[in-house]
């Protein structure tokens, strides 16, 4: 009898998007992360392609544009792929009234800085994620939805993430910013952050099914 050998992943992909703003405009700030491998990426693309085709979805699958039925379908897709191969998701959220950390407002020795705040929260998200799981391969690629708007700030972000004093983060082979219009899994990261916003801030009575059995969520106060 022939034994089927399950192939090992050759690369991990992490997709990150945000909800809210790094200042005082919103009451919250949220980052959502979707973690897949080259193997689970194929499965996700298959399901998402079918969802787009049979649901006649032509626009970005942004959280604010999805119907209740479509959000339920996405939850089912994540759960189905998670049953077959590796897929993980994490999110952090800040209720700004409870946040005591730095860079959101002026503090002695730490002036307000939206760029430093975003980079700090990005590191927090990655530390939360990798404290609860490990990469599945030796190659880890990070894709972020247009986090920093200039090349110098983008390079500062890369440099900041590559210095890991606590030895929690993997050595990323690529740290890339992209537009979610042409990277569909960034749209799923946006949907994750949007679901966290609804659960904790705007629509707390809504039934989220089993979404949060797939997404690990932590609140950040410092």
Short mmCIF file of C-alpha atoms in Angstrom, two decimals:
data_model
loop_
_atom_site.label_atom_id
_atom_site.label_comp_id
_atom_site.label_asym_id
_atom_site.label_seq_id
_atom_site.Cartn_x
_atom_site.Cartn_y
_atom_site.Cartn_z
CA UNK A 1 0.00 0.00 0.00
CA UNK A 2 1.35 3.41 -0.98
CA UNK A 3 1.75 5.83 1.91
CA UNK A 4 1.00 9.46 1.18
CA UNK A 5 3.60 11.77 2.67
CA UNK A 6 2.30 15.18 3.66
CA UNK A 7 4.69 17.82 2.29
CA UNK A 8 6.28 20.25 4.70
CA UNK A 9 5.67 23.99 4.29
CA UNK A 10 8.49 25.86 2.60
CA UNK A 11 7.44 29.38 3.63
CA UNK A 12 5.25 31.18 6.16
CA UNK A 13 3.28 34.28 5.19
CA UNK A 14 1.92 36.82 7.69
CA UNK A 15 -0.60 39.45 6.57
CA UNK A 16 -1.40 42.43 8.83
CA UNK A 17 -3.96 45.23 8.67
CA UNK A 18 -5.19 47.87 11.11
CA UNK A 19 -8.49 49.40 12.21
CA UNK A 20 -8.78 52.76 13.92
CA UNK A 21 -6.12 55.44 13.97
CA UNK A 22 -2.88 55.99 15.93
CA UNK A 23 -4.14 59.31 17.32
CA UNK A 24 -7.30 60.61 18.96
CA UNK A 25 -9.82 60.25 16.12
CA UNK A 26 -11.16 56.81 17.17
CA UNK A 27 -11.73 55.25 20.59
CA UNK A 28 -9.70 52.18 19.63
CA UNK A 29 -6.73 50.91 17.70
CA UNK A 30 -6.67 47.34 16.37
CA UNK A 31 -4.24 45.18 14.41
CA UNK A 32 -5.28 41.89 12.83
CA UNK A 33 -2.90 39.19 11.60
CA UNK A 34 -3.45 36.18 9.35
CA UNK A 35 -0.70 33.52 9.34
CA UNK A 36 -0.62 30.89 6.59
CA UNK A 37 1.95 28.74 4.84
CA UNK A 38 2.53 28.14 1.14
CA UNK A 39 0.37 25.00 1.52
CA UNK A 40 -2.59 26.59 3.30
CA UNK A 41 -2.32 29.59 0.95
CA UNK A 42 -3.35 27.33 -1.93
CA UNK A 43 -6.38 26.07 -0.01
CA UNK A 44 -7.45 29.57 1.00
CA UNK A 45 -7.12 30.88 -2.56
CA UNK A 46 -9.32 28.03 -3.78
CA UNK A 47 -12.09 28.77 -1.26
CA UNK A 48 -11.88 32.55 -1.67
CA UNK A 49 -12.00 32.24 -5.45
CA UNK A 50 -15.16 30.15 -5.20
CA UNK A 51 -16.69 32.64 -2.75
CA UNK A 52 -16.00 35.51 -5.13
CA UNK A 53 -17.28 33.66 -8.19
CA UNK A 54 -20.49 32.21 -6.77
CA UNK A 55 -21.18 35.27 -4.62
CA UNK A 56 -20.45 37.68 -7.49
CA UNK A 57 -18.07 39.68 -5.26
CA UNK A 58 -16.08 42.13 -7.39
CA UNK A 59 -14.88 44.67 -4.83
CA UNK A 60 -12.40 44.35 -2.00
CA UNK A 61 -13.65 42.12 0.80
CA UNK A 62 -13.24 44.88 3.35
CA UNK A 63 -14.87 44.35 6.72
CA UNK A 64 -17.25 47.28 6.36
CA UNK A 65 -18.50 46.07 2.96
CA UNK A 66 -19.29 42.46 3.83
CA UNK A 67 -22.80 41.29 4.59
CA UNK A 68 -23.59 39.13 7.61
CA UNK A 69 -23.85 36.11 5.32
CA UNK A 70 -20.47 36.84 3.71
CA UNK A 71 -18.80 37.24 7.10
CA UNK A 72 -20.25 33.91 8.14
CA UNK A 73 -18.92 32.35 4.96
CA UNK A 74 -15.42 33.71 5.65
CA UNK A 75 -15.54 32.31 9.18
CA UNK A 76 -16.49 28.92 7.74
CA UNK A 77 -13.63 29.10 5.23
CA UNK A 78 -11.03 29.84 7.92
CA UNK A 79 -12.35 26.98 10.06
CA UNK A 80 -12.41 24.55 7.12
CA UNK A 81 -8.86 25.35 6.05
CA UNK A 82 -7.71 25.22 9.68
CA UNK A 83 -9.05 21.64 9.87
CA UNK A 84 -6.95 20.62 6.86
CA UNK A 85 -3.68 22.50 7.22
CA UNK A 86 -1.96 25.25 9.16
CA UNK A 87 -3.69 28.58 9.59
CA UNK A 88 -3.52 30.90 12.59
CA UNK A 89 -4.79 34.40 13.31
CA UNK A 90 -4.12 36.92 16.06
CA UNK A 91 -5.23 40.41 16.96
CA UNK A 92 -4.50 43.06 19.55
CA UNK A 93 -6.75 45.93 20.49
CA UNK A 94 -6.31 49.12 22.47
CA UNK A 95 -9.18 50.90 24.18
CA UNK A 96 -7.49 54.30 24.20
CA UNK A 97 -9.11 55.39 27.46
CA UNK A 98 -7.35 52.46 29.19
CA UNK A 99 -3.98 52.74 27.45
CA UNK A 100 -1.12 53.80 29.76
CA UNK A 101 1.76 53.21 27.36
CA UNK A 102 3.86 55.57 25.26
CA UNK A 103 3.58 57.50 21.97
CA UNK A 104 -0.23 57.81 21.86
CA UNK A 105 -0.06 61.06 23.84
CA UNK A 106 2.78 63.28 25.04
CA UNK A 107 4.57 61.86 28.09
CA UNK A 108 7.77 62.92 29.82
CA UNK A 109 10.61 61.67 27.64
CA UNK A 110 8.17 60.16 25.10
CA UNK A 111 6.53 62.75 22.85
CA UNK A 112 3.46 61.73 20.90
CA UNK A 113 4.40 59.95 17.67
CA UNK A 114 1.90 58.13 15.48
CA UNK A 115 4.70 56.38 13.57
CA UNK A 116 6.44 55.09 16.70
CA UNK A 117 3.09 54.10 18.19
CA UNK A 118 2.20 52.06 15.10
CA UNK A 119 5.60 50.37 15.06
CA UNK A 120 5.36 49.57 18.77
CA UNK A 121 1.88 48.05 18.34
CA UNK A 122 3.05 46.08 15.34
CA UNK A 123 5.83 44.55 17.43
CA UNK A 124 3.35 43.83 20.25
CA UNK A 125 1.07 42.02 17.81
CA UNK A 126 3.92 39.89 16.48
CA UNK A 127 5.13 39.07 19.99
CA UNK A 128 1.62 38.04 21.04
CA UNK A 129 1.31 35.88 17.94
CA UNK A 130 4.66 34.12 18.26
CA UNK A 131 4.25 33.63 22.00
CA UNK A 132 1.33 31.35 21.09
CA UNK A 133 2.81 29.55 18.11
CA UNK A 134 5.88 29.07 15.98
CA UNK A 135 6.66 29.39 12.26
CA UNK A 136 6.15 26.23 10.23
CA UNK A 137 9.20 26.77 8.02
CA UNK A 138 12.58 28.47 8.00
CA UNK A 139 11.35 31.28 5.75
CA UNK A 140 8.92 33.85 7.15
CA UNK A 141 7.57 36.72 5.07
CA UNK A 142 5.66 39.68 6.53
CA UNK A 143 3.18 41.65 4.39
CA UNK A 144 1.63 44.82 5.86
CA UNK A 145 -1.14 46.96 4.39
CA UNK A 146 0.52 50.34 3.66
CA UNK A 147 1.53 50.94 7.27
CA UNK A 148 4.10 53.69 6.74
CA UNK A 149 3.62 56.18 3.93
CA UNK A 150 7.20 57.15 3.07
CA UNK A 151 10.31 55.12 2.25
CA UNK A 152 12.36 56.42 5.23
CA UNK A 153 9.55 55.56 7.65
CA UNK A 154 9.11 52.18 6.00
CA UNK A 155 12.82 51.46 6.48
CA UNK A 156 12.63 52.56 10.13
CA UNK A 157 9.81 50.07 10.61
CA UNK A 158 11.86 47.26 9.06
CA UNK A 159 14.90 48.09 11.18
CA UNK A 160 12.77 48.20 14.32
CA UNK A 161 11.25 44.78 13.67
CA UNK A 162 14.59 43.16 12.87
CA UNK A 163 16.06 44.03 16.29
CA UNK A 164 14.62 41.40 18.64
CA UNK A 165 16.16 41.62 22.11
CA UNK A 166 13.65 39.17 23.60
CA UNK A 167 14.26 36.49 20.93
CA UNK A 168 10.55 36.07 20.23
CA UNK A 169 10.27 37.07 16.59
CA UNK A 170 11.60 35.04 13.66
CA UNK A 171 14.13 36.48 11.25
CA UNK A 172 11.88 37.78 8.48
CA UNK A 173 13.28 37.21 5.02
CA UNK A 174 11.04 39.96 3.64
CA UNK A 175 9.06 42.78 5.25
CA UNK A 176 6.83 44.28 2.58
CA UNK A 177 4.13 46.92 2.42
CA UNK A 178 1.38 46.34 -0.13
CA UNK A 179 -2.03 47.59 -1.19
CA UNK A 180 -4.88 45.32 -0.14
CA UNK A 181 -6.59 45.89 -3.50
CA UNK A 182 -4.17 43.42 -5.09
CA UNK A 183 -3.33 41.27 -2.05
CA UNK A 184 -6.50 39.45 -1.10
CA UNK A 185 -5.23 38.00 2.17
CA UNK A 186 -4.65 41.55 3.44
CA UNK A 187 -8.39 41.94 2.99
CA UNK A 188 -8.88 38.94 5.29
CA UNK A 189 -6.57 40.58 7.86
CA UNK A 190 -8.76 43.68 7.56
CA UNK A 191 -11.84 41.53 8.15
CA UNK A 192 -10.21 40.06 11.29
CA UNK A 193 -9.45 43.51 12.71
CA UNK A 194 -12.98 44.61 11.78
CA UNK A 195 -14.47 41.62 13.62
CA UNK A 196 -12.46 42.54 16.73
CA UNK A 197 -13.77 46.11 16.45
CA UNK A 198 -17.35 44.86 16.27
CA UNK A 199 -16.95 42.42 19.14
CA UNK A 200 -15.34 44.82 21.61
CA UNK A 201 -16.51 48.28 20.50
CA UNK A 202 -19.41 48.60 18.07
CA UNK A 203 -21.57 45.46 17.86
CA UNK A 204 -20.94 43.47 21.02
CA UNK A 205 -24.24 41.57 20.84
CA UNK A 206 -23.56 40.07 17.40
CA UNK A 207 -23.02 36.32 17.10
CA UNK A 208 -19.49 35.71 15.79
CA UNK A 209 -19.92 31.93 15.49
CA UNK A 210 -16.63 30.14 15.97
CA UNK A 211 -14.44 32.91 14.54
CA UNK A 212 -12.68 33.55 17.84
CA UNK A 213 -11.73 29.90 18.19
CA UNK A 214 -9.43 30.63 15.24
CA UNK A 215 -8.35 34.18 16.18
CA UNK A 216 -6.34 34.75 19.37
CA UNK A 217 -7.11 38.23 20.75
CA UNK A 218 -5.35 40.24 23.48
CA UNK A 219 -5.97 43.69 24.90
CA UNK A 220 -2.96 46.03 25.20
CA UNK A 221 -2.89 48.59 28.01
CA UNK A 222 0.85 49.36 28.27
#
